[in-house]
């Protein structure tokens, strides 16, 4: 077997489906691969036939030209697949297994992995803690928006579904386990959401919707979602959330109308560094969301920040923003004794229990985020529509495993 096709970034606003090498149990040289990782042997890895792989908002940051991603970088870090080849050092995963792949690559051997901080593994990326598939500055591991992909440290990383038929039947929901669902859940957990909480979620994109669904799963009394996009707000209302149209202004006033007080117990920033000022037609203001969630979170409350912030942003609004320095009202957060939690979600901390919630119909995450399968060849269209604000979570279907499937 030698053929493989994948989605690659080719320039600002552009992706294309390219012919690439069939994966080997070795990290070869290529676009974005850290030189110190070239030639790395991965007999602890497997090759997957990709059954579902999702377009993520984090991918869009690269595709918009807002990172230092190189041309021809193969994209994709949300992967669900079938094992077709296992390295000689793989012990517990076998060909034929259906598995979910955490987007963070983790060795399972370093101090951080042993402390369940798999988002900042010390051994997979020579440049900094933490690695991921198909992402700039994350070690150069080839992305999974492809027909086939290699996954290292398979015994540690992969979540294997015991019942193959059940997994295939729930594939559209289970594909959310690689990133979006655990990331949204992590945002809710780190924000301190629990039974009876009042919660504000900034952003009604897929991660925000996943965070809102997670807050409801955790027992929140009221979940309020704010956005500038009416279609995305309608999606949030569809599974029981209150919503705030931020083009109308007055976030605190609207929260007061809903709760009787202009504050919430917990807040989640599901927007990140490309935030826009909270009024119709306004331009970027990258600290807007962080400042607004501090304003509306009660004293002593917590902020979960799954939204992405970067160290280098070539398209930043000013010289400070281009290096990840934002004008955050830290004094406000300090005065209110807020707890802020940032960084990559450690997917393995949550994915098993979230899988159980899916498999036993405790949550319908694909419906919540409006998961929409499309063929691999339609990836450029999916990226373009998502960039224009479509209220959909596009799921690429390289082998027809999701033919005729819709979220329920």
JSON list of N, CA and C in Angstrom, two decimals, residues 93-169:
[
{"chain": "A", "resi": 93, "resn": "UNK", "atom": "N", "xyz": [-2.82, -2.92, 21.53]},
{"chain": "A", "resi": 93, "resn": "UNK", "atom": "CA", "xyz": [-3.67, -2.47, 20.44]},
{"chain": "A", "resi": 93, "resn": "UNK", "atom": "C", "xyz": [-3.40, -3.36, 19.23]},
{"chain": "A", "resi": 94, "resn": "UNK", "atom": "N", "xyz": [-4.45, -3.76, 18.53]},
{"chain": "A", "resi": 94, "resn": "UNK", "atom": "CA", "xyz": [-4.30, -4.72, 17.43]},
{"chain": "A", "resi": 94, "resn": "UNK", "atom": "C", "xyz": [-4.99, -4.21, 16.17]},
{"chain": "A", "resi": 95, "resn": "UNK", "atom": "N", "xyz": [-4.54, -4.68, 15.01]},
{"chain": "A", "resi": 95, "resn": "UNK", "atom": "CA", "xyz": [-5.26, -4.35, 13.77]},
{"chain": "A", "resi": 95, "resn": "UNK", "atom": "C", "xyz": [-6.73, -4.75, 13.88]},
{"chain": "A", "resi": 96, "resn": "UNK", "atom": "N", "xyz": [-7.57, -3.87, 13.39]},
{"chain": "A", "resi": 96, "resn": "UNK", "atom": "CA", "xyz": [-9.02, -4.06, 13.50]},
{"chain": "A", "resi": 96, "resn": "UNK", "atom": "C", "xyz": [-9.66, -3.26, 14.61]},
{"chain": "A", "resi": 97, "resn": "UNK", "atom": "N", "xyz": [-8.87, -2.80, 15.58]},
{"chain": "A", "resi": 97, "resn": "UNK", "atom": "CA", "xyz": [-9.42, -2.00, 16.67]},
{"chain": "A", "resi": 97, "resn": "UNK", "atom": "C", "xyz": [-9.87, -0.63, 16.17]},
{"chain": "A", "resi": 98, "resn": "UNK", "atom": "N", "xyz": [-11.01, -0.16, 16.67]},
{"chain": "A", "resi": 98, "resn": "UNK", "atom": "CA", "xyz": [-11.49, 1.19, 16.42]},
{"chain": "A", "resi": 98, "resn": "UNK", "atom": "C", "xyz": [-11.04, 2.04, 17.61]},
{"chain": "A", "resi": 99, "resn": "UNK", "atom": "N", "xyz": [-10.39, 3.17, 17.32]},
{"chain": "A", "resi": 99, "resn": "UNK", "atom": "CA", "xyz": [-9.75, 3.94, 18.38]},
{"chain": "A", "resi": 99, "resn": "UNK", "atom": "C", "xyz": [-9.96, 5.44, 18.19]},
{"chain": "A", "resi": 100, "resn": "UNK", "atom": "N", "xyz": [-9.96, 6.15, 19.31]},
{"chain": "A", "resi": 100, "resn": "UNK", "atom": "CA", "xyz": [-9.92, 7.61, 19.30]},
{"chain": "A", "resi": 100, "resn": "UNK", "atom": "C", "xyz": [-8.50, 8.05, 19.64]},
{"chain": "A", "resi": 101, "resn": "UNK", "atom": "N", "xyz": [-8.04, 9.09, 18.96]},
{"chain": "A", "resi": 101, "resn": "UNK", "atom": "CA", "xyz": [-6.67, 9.58, 19.11]},
{"chain": "A", "resi": 101, "resn": "UNK", "atom": "C", "xyz": [-6.70, 10.94, 19.82]},
{"chain": "A", "resi": 102, "resn": "UNK", "atom": "N", "xyz": [-6.19, 11.06, 21.03]},
{"chain": "A", "resi": 102, "resn": "UNK", "atom": "CA", "xyz": [-6.08, 12.38, 21.65]},
{"chain": "A", "resi": 102, "resn": "UNK", "atom": "C", "xyz": [-5.22, 13.30, 20.78]},
{"chain": "A", "resi": 103, "resn": "UNK", "atom": "N", "xyz": [-5.64, 14.54, 20.66]},
{"chain": "A", "resi": 103, "resn": "UNK", "atom": "CA", "xyz": [-4.87, 15.44, 19.79]},
{"chain": "A", "resi": 103, "resn": "UNK", "atom": "C", "xyz": [-3.49, 15.71, 20.35]},
{"chain": "A", "resi": 104, "resn": "UNK", "atom": "N", "xyz": [-3.34, 15.68, 21.71]},
{"chain": "A", "resi": 104, "resn": "UNK", "atom": "CA", "xyz": [-2.00, 15.86, 22.24]},
{"chain": "A", "resi": 104, "resn": "UNK", "atom": "C", "xyz": [-1.24, 14.55, 22.22]},
{"chain": "A", "resi": 105, "resn": "UNK", "atom": "N", "xyz": [-0.05, 14.59, 21.67]},
{"chain": "A", "resi": 105, "resn": "UNK", "atom": "CA", "xyz": [0.81, 13.41, 21.60]},
{"chain": "A", "resi": 105, "resn": "UNK", "atom": "C", "xyz": [1.59, 13.32, 22.90]},
{"chain": "A", "resi": 106, "resn": "UNK", "atom": "N", "xyz": [1.57, 12.15, 23.51]},
{"chain": "A", "resi": 106, "resn": "UNK", "atom": "CA", "xyz": [2.19, 11.99, 24.83]},
{"chain": "A", "resi": 106, "resn": "UNK", "atom": "C", "xyz": [2.95, 10.68, 24.89]},
{"chain": "A", "resi": 107, "resn": "UNK", "atom": "N", "xyz": [4.13, 10.74, 25.53]},
{"chain": "A", "resi": 107, "resn": "UNK", "atom": "CA", "xyz": [5.00, 9.56, 25.56]},
{"chain": "A", "resi": 107, "resn": "UNK", "atom": "C", "xyz": [4.60, 8.57, 26.65]},
{"chain": "A", "resi": 108, "resn": "UNK", "atom": "N", "xyz": [3.95, 9.05, 27.70]},
{"chain": "A", "resi": 108, "resn": "UNK", "atom": "CA", "xyz": [3.58, 8.19, 28.82]},
{"chain": "A", "resi": 108, "resn": "UNK", "atom": "C", "xyz": [4.71, 7.89, 29.77]},
{"chain": "A", "resi": 109, "resn": "UNK", "atom": "N", "xyz": [5.89, 8.47, 29.54]},
{"chain": "A", "resi": 109, "resn": "UNK", "atom": "CA", "xyz": [7.08, 8.14, 30.31]},
{"chain": "A", "resi": 109, "resn": "UNK", "atom": "C", "xyz": [7.63, 9.30, 31.12]},
{"chain": "A", "resi": 110, "resn": "UNK", "atom": "N", "xyz": [7.37, 10.53, 30.69]},
{"chain": "A", "resi": 110, "resn": "UNK", "atom": "CA", "xyz": [7.98, 11.69, 31.33]},
{"chain": "A", "resi": 110, "resn": "UNK", "atom": "C", "xyz": [7.21, 12.08, 32.59]},
{"chain": "A", "resi": 111, "resn": "UNK", "atom": "N", "xyz": [7.78, 12.99, 33.33]},
{"chain": "A", "resi": 111, "resn": "UNK", "atom": "CA", "xyz": [7.14, 13.45, 34.57]},
{"chain": "A", "resi": 111, "resn": "UNK", "atom": "C", "xyz": [5.73, 13.99, 34.31]},
{"chain": "A", "resi": 112, "resn": "UNK", "atom": "N", "xyz": [5.58, 14.84, 33.29]},
{"chain": "A", "resi": 112, "resn": "UNK", "atom": "CA", "xyz": [4.27, 15.44, 33.06]},
{"chain": "A", "resi": 112, "resn": "UNK", "atom": "C", "xyz": [3.23, 14.40, 32.68]},
{"chain": "A", "resi": 113, "resn": "UNK", "atom": "N", "xyz": [3.58, 13.46, 31.82]},
{"chain": "A", "resi": 113, "resn": "UNK", "atom": "CA", "xyz": [2.63, 12.40, 31.46]},
{"chain": "A", "resi": 113, "resn": "UNK", "atom": "C", "xyz": [2.22, 11.59, 32.68]},
{"chain": "A", "resi": 114, "resn": "UNK", "atom": "N", "xyz": [3.19, 11.28, 33.54]},
{"chain": "A", "resi": 114, "resn": "UNK", "atom": "CA", "xyz": [2.88, 10.50, 34.73]},
{"chain": "A", "resi": 114, "resn": "UNK", "atom": "C", "xyz": [2.01, 11.27, 35.72]},
{"chain": "A", "resi": 115, "resn": "UNK", "atom": "N", "xyz": [2.02, 12.60, 35.60]},
{"chain": "A", "resi": 115, "resn": "UNK", "atom": "CA", "xyz": [1.16, 13.43, 36.44]},
{"chain": "A", "resi": 115, "resn": "UNK", "atom": "C", "xyz": [-0.13, 13.82, 35.72]},
{"chain": "A", "resi": 116, "resn": "UNK", "atom": "N", "xyz": [-0.44, 13.14, 34.61]},
{"chain": "A", "resi": 116, "resn": "UNK", "atom": "CA", "xyz": [-1.67, 13.32, 33.82]},
{"chain": "A", "resi": 116, "resn": "UNK", "atom": "C", "xyz": [-1.70, 14.67, 33.11]},
{"chain": "A", "resi": 117, "resn": "UNK", "atom": "N", "xyz": [-0.55, 15.27, 32.90]},
{"chain": "A", "resi": 117, "resn": "UNK", "atom": "CA", "xyz": [-0.45, 16.52, 32.15]},
{"chain": "A", "resi": 117, "resn": "UNK", "atom": "C", "xyz": [0.00, 16.21, 30.73]},
{"chain": "A", "resi": 118, "resn": "UNK", "atom": "N", "xyz": [-0.80, 15.42, 30.04]},
{"chain": "A", "resi": 118, "resn": "UNK", "atom": "CA", "xyz": [-0.40, 14.91, 28.73]},
{"chain": "A", "resi": 118, "resn": "UNK", "atom": "C", "xyz": [-0.36, 15.99, 27.65]},
{"chain": "A", "resi": 119, "resn": "UNK", "atom": "N", "xyz": [-0.94, 17.15, 27.91]},
{"chain": "A", "resi": 119, "resn": "UNK", "atom": "CA", "xyz": [-0.86, 18.24, 26.94]},
{"chain": "A", "resi": 119, "resn": "UNK", "atom": "C", "xyz": [0.50, 18.92, 26.92]},
{"chain": "A", "resi": 120, "resn": "UNK", "atom": "N", "xyz": [1.34, 18.62, 27.91]},
{"chain": "A", "resi": 120, "resn": "UNK", "atom": "CA", "xyz": [2.68, 19.22, 27.95]},
{"chain": "A", "resi": 120, "resn": "UNK", "atom": "C", "xyz": [3.73, 18.13, 28.16]},
{"chain": "A", "resi": 121, "resn": "UNK", "atom": "N", "xyz": [3.61, 17.06, 27.37]},
{"chain": "A", "resi": 121, "resn": "UNK", "atom": "CA", "xyz": [4.62, 16.00, 27.37]},
{"chain": "A", "resi": 121, "resn": "UNK", "atom": "C", "xyz": [5.99, 16.59, 27.07]},
{"chain": "A", "resi": 122, "resn": "UNK", "atom": "N", "xyz": [6.99, 16.08, 27.73]},
{"chain": "A", "resi": 122, "resn": "UNK", "atom": "CA", "xyz": [8.35, 16.63, 27.61]},
{"chain": "A", "resi": 122, "resn": "UNK", "atom": "C", "xyz": [9.19, 15.95, 26.53]},
{"chain": "A", "resi": 123, "resn": "UNK", "atom": "N", "xyz": [8.68, 14.89, 25.92]},
{"chain": "A", "resi": 123, "resn": "UNK", "atom": "CA", "xyz": [9.53, 14.08, 25.05]},
{"chain": "A", "resi": 123, "resn": "UNK", "atom": "C", "xyz": [9.12, 14.02, 23.58]},
{"chain": "A", "resi": 124, "resn": "UNK", "atom": "N", "xyz": [8.04, 14.68, 23.19]},
{"chain": "A", "resi": 124, "resn": "UNK", "atom": "CA", "xyz": [7.57, 14.52, 21.81]},
{"chain": "A", "resi": 124, "resn": "UNK", "atom": "C", "xyz": [7.86, 15.72, 20.91]},
{"chain": "A", "resi": 125, "resn": "UNK", "atom": "N", "xyz": [8.28, 16.82, 21.51]},
{"chain": "A", "resi": 125, "resn": "UNK", "atom": "CA", "xyz": [8.52, 18.04, 20.74]},
{"chain": "A", "resi": 125, "resn": "UNK", "atom": "C", "xyz": [9.82, 18.68, 21.24]},
{"chain": "A", "resi": 126, "resn": "UNK", "atom": "N", "xyz": [10.87, 18.67, 20.44]},
{"chain": "A", "resi": 126, "resn": "UNK", "atom": "CA", "xyz": [12.14, 19.24, 20.90]},
{"chain": "A", "resi": 126, "resn": "UNK", "atom": "C", "xyz": [12.08, 20.74, 21.20]},
{"chain": "A", "resi": 127, "resn": "UNK", "atom": "N", "xyz": [11.11, 21.45, 20.63]},
{"chain": "A", "resi": 127, "resn": "UNK", "atom": "CA", "xyz": [11.07, 22.91, 20.75]},
{"chain": "A", "resi": 127, "resn": "UNK", "atom": "C", "xyz": [10.47, 23.40, 22.05]},
{"chain": "A", "resi": 128, "resn": "UNK", "atom": "N", "xyz": [9.51, 22.66, 22.58]},
{"chain": "A", "resi": 128, "resn": "UNK", "atom": "CA", "xyz": [8.77, 23.11, 23.78]},
{"chain": "A", "resi": 128, "resn": "UNK", "atom": "C", "xyz": [7.95, 21.95, 24.32]},
{"chain": "A", "resi": 129, "resn": "UNK", "atom": "N", "xyz": [7.44, 22.04, 25.54]},
{"chain": "A", "resi": 129, "resn": "UNK", "atom": "CA", "xyz": [6.56, 20.98, 26.03]},
{"chain": "A", "resi": 129, "resn": "UNK", "atom": "C", "xyz": [5.28, 20.92, 25.21]},
{"chain": "A", "resi": 130, "resn": "UNK", "atom": "N", "xyz": [4.85, 19.71, 24.89]},
{"chain": "A", "resi": 130, "resn": "UNK", "atom": "CA", "xyz": [3.59, 19.51, 24.19]},
{"chain": "A", "resi": 130, "resn": "UNK", "atom": "C", "xyz": [3.76, 19.28, 22.71]},
{"chain": "A", "resi": 131, "resn": "UNK", "atom": "N", "xyz": [3.06, 18.28, 22.20]},
{"chain": "A", "resi": 131, "resn": "UNK", "atom": "CA", "xyz": [3.07, 17.99, 20.77]},
{"chain": "A", "resi": 131, "resn": "UNK", "atom": "C", "xyz": [1.67, 17.71, 20.28]},
{"chain": "A", "resi": 132, "resn": "UNK", "atom": "N", "xyz": [1.45, 17.84, 18.98]},
{"chain": "A", "resi": 132, "resn": "UNK", "atom": "CA", "xyz": [0.14, 17.57, 18.38]},
{"chain": "A", "resi": 132, "resn": "UNK", "atom": "C", "xyz": [0.34, 17.22, 16.92]},
{"chain": "A", "resi": 133, "resn": "UNK", "atom": "N", "xyz": [-0.66, 16.58, 16.34]},
{"chain": "A", "resi": 133, "resn": "UNK", "atom": "CA", "xyz": [-0.64, 16.22, 14.93]},
{"chain": "A", "resi": 133, "resn": "UNK", "atom": "C", "xyz": [-0.98, 17.43, 14.07]},
{"chain": "A", "resi": 134, "resn": "UNK", "atom": "N", "xyz": [-0.23, 17.62, 13.00]},
{"chain": "A", "resi": 134, "resn": "UNK", "atom": "CA", "xyz": [-0.61, 18.60, 11.99]},
{"chain": "A", "resi": 134, "resn": "UNK", "atom": "C", "xyz": [-0.70, 20.01, 12.48]},
{"chain": "A", "resi": 135, "resn": "UNK", "atom": "N", "xyz": [0.19, 20.39, 13.42]},
{"chain": "A", "resi": 135, "resn": "UNK", "atom": "CA", "xyz": [0.08, 21.74, 13.95]},
{"chain": "A", "resi": 135, "resn": "UNK", "atom": "C", "xyz": [1.46, 22.39, 14.03]},
{"chain": "A", "resi": 136, "resn": "UNK", "atom": "N", "xyz": [1.49, 23.68, 13.74]},
{"chain": "A", "resi": 136, "resn": "UNK", "atom": "CA", "xyz": [2.74, 24.43, 13.71]},
{"chain": "A", "resi": 136, "resn": "UNK", "atom": "C", "xyz": [3.43, 24.40, 15.08]},
{"chain": "A", "resi": 137, "resn": "UNK", "atom": "N", "xyz": [4.73, 24.22, 15.05]},
{"chain": "A", "resi": 137, "resn": "UNK", "atom": "CA", "xyz": [5.58, 24.25, 16.25]},
{"chain": "A", "resi": 137, "resn": "UNK", "atom": "C", "xyz": [5.25, 23.16, 17.26]},
{"chain": "A", "resi": 138, "resn": "UNK", "atom": "N", "xyz": [4.61, 22.11, 16.83]},
{"chain": "A", "resi": 138, "resn": "UNK", "atom": "CA", "xyz": [4.24, 21.03, 17.73]},
{"chain": "A", "resi": 138, "resn": "UNK", "atom": "C", "xyz": [5.01, 19.74, 17.44]},
{"chain": "A", "resi": 139, "resn": "UNK", "atom": "N", "xyz": [6.19, 19.87, 16.85]},
{"chain": "A", "resi": 139, "resn": "UNK", "atom": "CA", "xyz": [7.06, 18.73, 16.65]},
{"chain": "A", "resi": 139, "resn": "UNK", "atom": "C", "xyz": [7.11, 18.20, 15.24]},
{"chain": "A", "resi": 140, "resn": "UNK", "atom": "N", "xyz": [6.09, 18.52, 14.44]},
{"chain": "A", "resi": 140, "resn": "UNK", "atom": "CA", "xyz": [6.09, 18.09, 13.05]},
{"chain": "A", "resi": 140, "resn": "UNK", "atom": "C", "xyz": [5.41, 16.75, 12.80]},
{"chain": "A", "resi": 141, "resn": "UNK", "atom": "N", "xyz": [4.65, 16.25, 13.77]},
{"chain": "A", "resi": 141, "resn": "UNK", "atom": "CA", "xyz": [3.92, 15.00, 13.57]},
{"chain": "A", "resi": 141, "resn": "UNK", "atom": "C", "xyz": [2.85, 15.20, 12.51]},
{"chain": "A", "resi": 142, "resn": "UNK", "atom": "N", "xyz": [2.81, 14.33, 11.51]},
{"chain": "A", "resi": 142, "resn": "UNK", "atom": "CA", "xyz": [1.97, 14.52, 10.33]},
{"chain": "A", "resi": 142, "resn": "UNK", "atom": "C", "xyz": [0.50, 14.49, 10.73]},
{"chain": "A", "resi": 143, "resn": "UNK", "atom": "N", "xyz": [-0.27, 15.41, 10.15]},
{"chain": "A", "resi": 143, "resn": "UNK", "atom": "CA", "xyz": [-1.67, 15.57, 10.51]},
{"chain": "A", "resi": 143, "resn": "UNK", "atom": "C", "xyz": [-2.55, 14.44, 10.02]},
{"chain": "A", "resi": 144, "resn": "UNK", "atom": "N", "xyz": [-3.75, 14.40, 10.60]},
{"chain": "A", "resi": 144, "resn": "UNK", "atom": "CA", "xyz": [-4.68, 13.31, 10.37]},
{"chain": "A", "resi": 144, "resn": "UNK", "atom": "C", "xyz": [-5.85, 13.62, 9.47]},
{"chain": "A", "resi": 145, "resn": "UNK", "atom": "N", "xyz": [-5.87, 14.80, 8.82]},
{"chain": "A", "resi": 145, "resn": "UNK", "atom": "CA", "xyz": [-6.90, 15.03, 7.80]},
{"chain": "A", "resi": 145, "resn": "UNK", "atom": "C", "xyz": [-6.41, 14.35, 6.53]},
{"chain": "A", "resi": 146, "resn": "UNK", "atom": "N", "xyz": [-6.47, 13.05, 6.59]},
{"chain": "A", "resi": 146, "resn": "UNK", "atom": "CA", "xyz": [-5.84, 12.20, 5.59]},
{"chain": "A", "resi": 146, "resn": "UNK", "atom": "C", "xyz": [-6.56, 10.86, 5.53]},
{"chain": "A", "resi": 147, "resn": "UNK", "atom": "N", "xyz": [-6.17, 10.07, 4.55]},
{"chain": "A", "resi": 147, "resn": "UNK", "atom": "CA", "xyz": [-6.74, 8.73, 4.49]},
{"chain": "A", "resi": 147, "resn": "UNK", "atom": "C", "xyz": [-6.09, 7.80, 5.51]},
{"chain": "A", "resi": 148, "resn": "UNK", "atom": "N", "xyz": [-4.80, 8.03, 5.78]},
{"chain": "A", "resi": 148, "resn": "UNK", "atom": "CA", "xyz": [-4.05, 7.19, 6.72]},
{"chain": "A", "resi": 148, "resn": "UNK", "atom": "C", "xyz": [-3.10, 8.08, 7.52]},
{"chain": "A", "resi": 149, "resn": "UNK", "atom": "N", "xyz": [-2.83, 7.68, 8.77]},
{"chain": "A", "resi": 149, "resn": "UNK", "atom": "CA", "xyz": [-1.96, 8.47, 9.62]},
{"chain": "A", "resi": 149, "resn": "UNK", "atom": "C", "xyz": [-1.23, 7.55, 10.59]},
{"chain": "A", "resi": 150, "resn": "UNK", "atom": "N", "xyz": [-0.03, 7.96, 10.99]},
{"chain": "A", "resi": 150, "resn": "UNK", "atom": "CA", "xyz": [0.73, 7.23, 12.01]},
{"chain": "A", "resi": 150, "resn": "UNK", "atom": "C", "xyz": [0.52, 7.88, 13.37]},
{"chain": "A", "resi": 151, "resn": "UNK", "atom": "N", "xyz": [0.31, 7.04, 14.39]},
{"chain": "A", "resi": 151, "resn": "UNK", "atom": "CA", "xyz": [0.13, 7.49, 15.77]},
{"chain": "A", "resi": 151, "resn": "UNK", "atom": "C", "xyz": [1.20, 6.85, 16.64]},
{"chain": "A", "resi": 152, "resn": "UNK", "atom": "N", "xyz": [2.07, 7.63, 17.28]},
{"chain": "A", "resi": 152, "resn": "UNK", "atom": "CA", "xyz": [3.12, 7.06, 18.13]},
{"chain": "A", "resi": 152, "resn": "UNK", "atom": "C", "xyz": [2.59, 6.71, 19.52]},
{"chain": "A", "resi": 153, "resn": "UNK", "atom": "N", "xyz": [3.38, 5.95, 20.27]},
{"chain": "A", "resi": 153, "resn": "UNK", "atom": "CA", "xyz": [3.06, 5.59, 21.65]},
{"chain": "A", "resi": 153, "resn": "UNK", "atom": "C", "xyz": [1.61, 5.10, 21.77]},
{"chain": "A", "resi": 154, "resn": "UNK", "atom": "N", "xyz": [1.29, 4.14, 20.91]},
{"chain": "A", "resi": 154, "resn": "UNK", "atom": "CA", "xyz": [-0.11, 3.75, 20.73]},
{"chain": "A", "resi": 154, "resn": "UNK", "atom": "C", "xyz": [-0.73, 3.17, 21.99]},
{"chain": "A", "resi": 155, "resn": "UNK", "atom": "N", "xyz": [0.00, 2.31, 22.70]},
{"chain": "A", "resi": 155, "resn": "UNK", "atom": "CA", "xyz": [-0.59, 1.70, 23.88]},
{"chain": "A", "resi": 155, "resn": "UNK", "atom": "C", "xyz": [-1.01, 2.76, 24.90]},
{"chain": "A", "resi": 156, "resn": "UNK", "atom": "N", "xyz": [-0.24, 3.82, 25.01]},
{"chain": "A", "resi": 156, "resn": "UNK", "atom": "CA", "xyz": [-0.56, 4.86, 25.98]},
{"chain": "A", "resi": 156, "resn": "UNK", "atom": "C", "xyz": [-1.62, 5.81, 25.44]},
{"chain": "A", "resi": 157, "resn": "UNK", "atom": "N", "xyz": [-1.49, 6.24, 24.17]},
{"chain": "A", "resi": 157, "resn": "UNK", "atom": "CA", "xyz": [-2.34, 7.32, 23.67]},
{"chain": "A", "resi": 157, "resn": "UNK", "atom": "C", "xyz": [-3.75, 6.91, 23.30]},
{"chain": "A", "resi": 158, "resn": "UNK", "atom": "N", "xyz": [-3.91, 5.76, 22.71]},
{"chain": "A", "resi": 158, "resn": "UNK", "atom": "CA", "xyz": [-5.18, 5.45, 22.06]},
{"chain": "A", "resi": 158, "resn": "UNK", "atom": "C", "xyz": [-6.26, 5.03, 23.05]},
{"chain": "A", "resi": 159, "resn": "UNK", "atom": "N", "xyz": [-7.47, 5.50, 22.80]},
{"chain": "A", "resi": 159, "resn": "UNK", "atom": "CA", "xyz": [-8.65, 5.01, 23.51]},
{"chain": "A", "resi": 159, "resn": "UNK", "atom": "C", "xyz": [-9.33, 3.99, 22.60]},
{"chain": "A", "resi": 160, "resn": "UNK", "atom": "N", "xyz": [-9.29, 2.73, 23.02]},
{"chain": "A", "resi": 160, "resn": "UNK", "atom": "CA", "xyz": [-9.84, 1.65, 22.20]},
{"chain": "A", "resi": 160, "resn": "UNK", "atom": "C", "xyz": [-11.28, 1.37, 22.62]},
{"chain": "A", "resi": 161, "resn": "UNK", "atom": "N", "xyz": [-12.15, 1.24, 21.62]},
{"chain": "A", "resi": 161, "resn": "UNK", "atom": "CA", "xyz": [-13.55, 0.91, 21.88]},
{"chain": "A", "resi": 161, "resn": "UNK", "atom": "C", "xyz": [-13.74, -0.60, 21.80]},
{"chain": "A", "resi": 162, "resn": "UNK", "atom": "N", "xyz": [-14.23, -1.17, 22.87]},
{"chain": "A", "resi": 162, "resn": "UNK", "atom": "CA", "xyz": [-14.30, -2.62, 22.95]},
{"chain": "A", "resi": 162, "resn": "UNK", "atom": "C", "xyz": [-15.29, -3.22, 21.95]},
{"chain": "A", "resi": 163, "resn": "UNK", "atom": "N", "xyz": [-16.41, -2.54, 21.74]},
{"chain": "A", "resi": 163, "resn": "UNK", "atom": "CA", "xyz": [-17.45, -3.06, 20.86]},
{"chain": "A", "resi": 163, "resn": "UNK", "atom": "C", "xyz": [-17.35, -2.32, 19.52]},
{"chain": "A", "resi": 164, "resn": "UNK", "atom": "N", "xyz": [-16.80, -3.01, 18.53]},
{"chain": "A", "resi": 164, "resn": "UNK", "atom": "CA", "xyz": [-16.56, -2.39, 17.22]},
{"chain": "A", "resi": 164, "resn": "UNK", "atom": "C", "xyz": [-17.85, -1.88, 16.59]},
{"chain": "A", "resi": 165, "resn": "UNK", "atom": "N", "xyz": [-18.89, -2.70, 16.59]},
{"chain": "A", "resi": 165, "resn": "UNK", "atom": "CA", "xyz": [-20.15, -2.31, 15.96]},
{"chain": "A", "resi": 165, "resn": "UNK", "atom": "C", "xyz": [-20.78, -1.11, 16.66]},
{"chain": "A", "resi": 166, "resn": "UNK", "atom": "N", "xyz": [-20.73, -1.10, 17.98]},
{"chain": "A", "resi": 166, "resn": "UNK", "atom": "CA", "xyz": [-21.26, 0.04, 18.73]},
{"chain": "A", "resi": 166, "resn": "UNK", "atom": "C", "xyz": [-20.48, 1.31, 18.41]},
{"chain": "A", "resi": 167, "resn": "UNK", "atom": "N", "xyz": [-19.17, 1.19, 18.33]},
{"chain": "A", "resi": 167, "resn": "UNK", "atom": "CA", "xyz": [-18.34, 2.35, 18.03]},
{"chain": "A", "resi": 167, "resn": "UNK", "atom": "C", "xyz": [-18.65, 2.90, 16.64]},
{"chain": "A", "resi": 168, "resn": "UNK", "atom": "N", "xyz": [-18.80, 2.04, 15.66]},
{"chain": "A", "resi": 168, "resn": "UNK", "atom": "CA", "xyz": [-19.10, 2.51, 14.31]},
{"chain": "A", "resi": 168, "resn": "UNK", "atom": "C", "xyz": [-20.47, 3.16, 14.26]},
{"chain": "A", "resi": 169, "resn": "UNK", "atom": "N", "xyz": [-21.42, 2.63, 15.03]},
{"chain": "A", "resi": 169, "resn": "UNK", "atom": "CA", "xyz": [-22.77, 3.21, 15.05]},
{"chain": "A", "resi": 169, "resn": "UNK", "atom": "C", "xyz": [-22.77, 4.61, 15.68]}
]
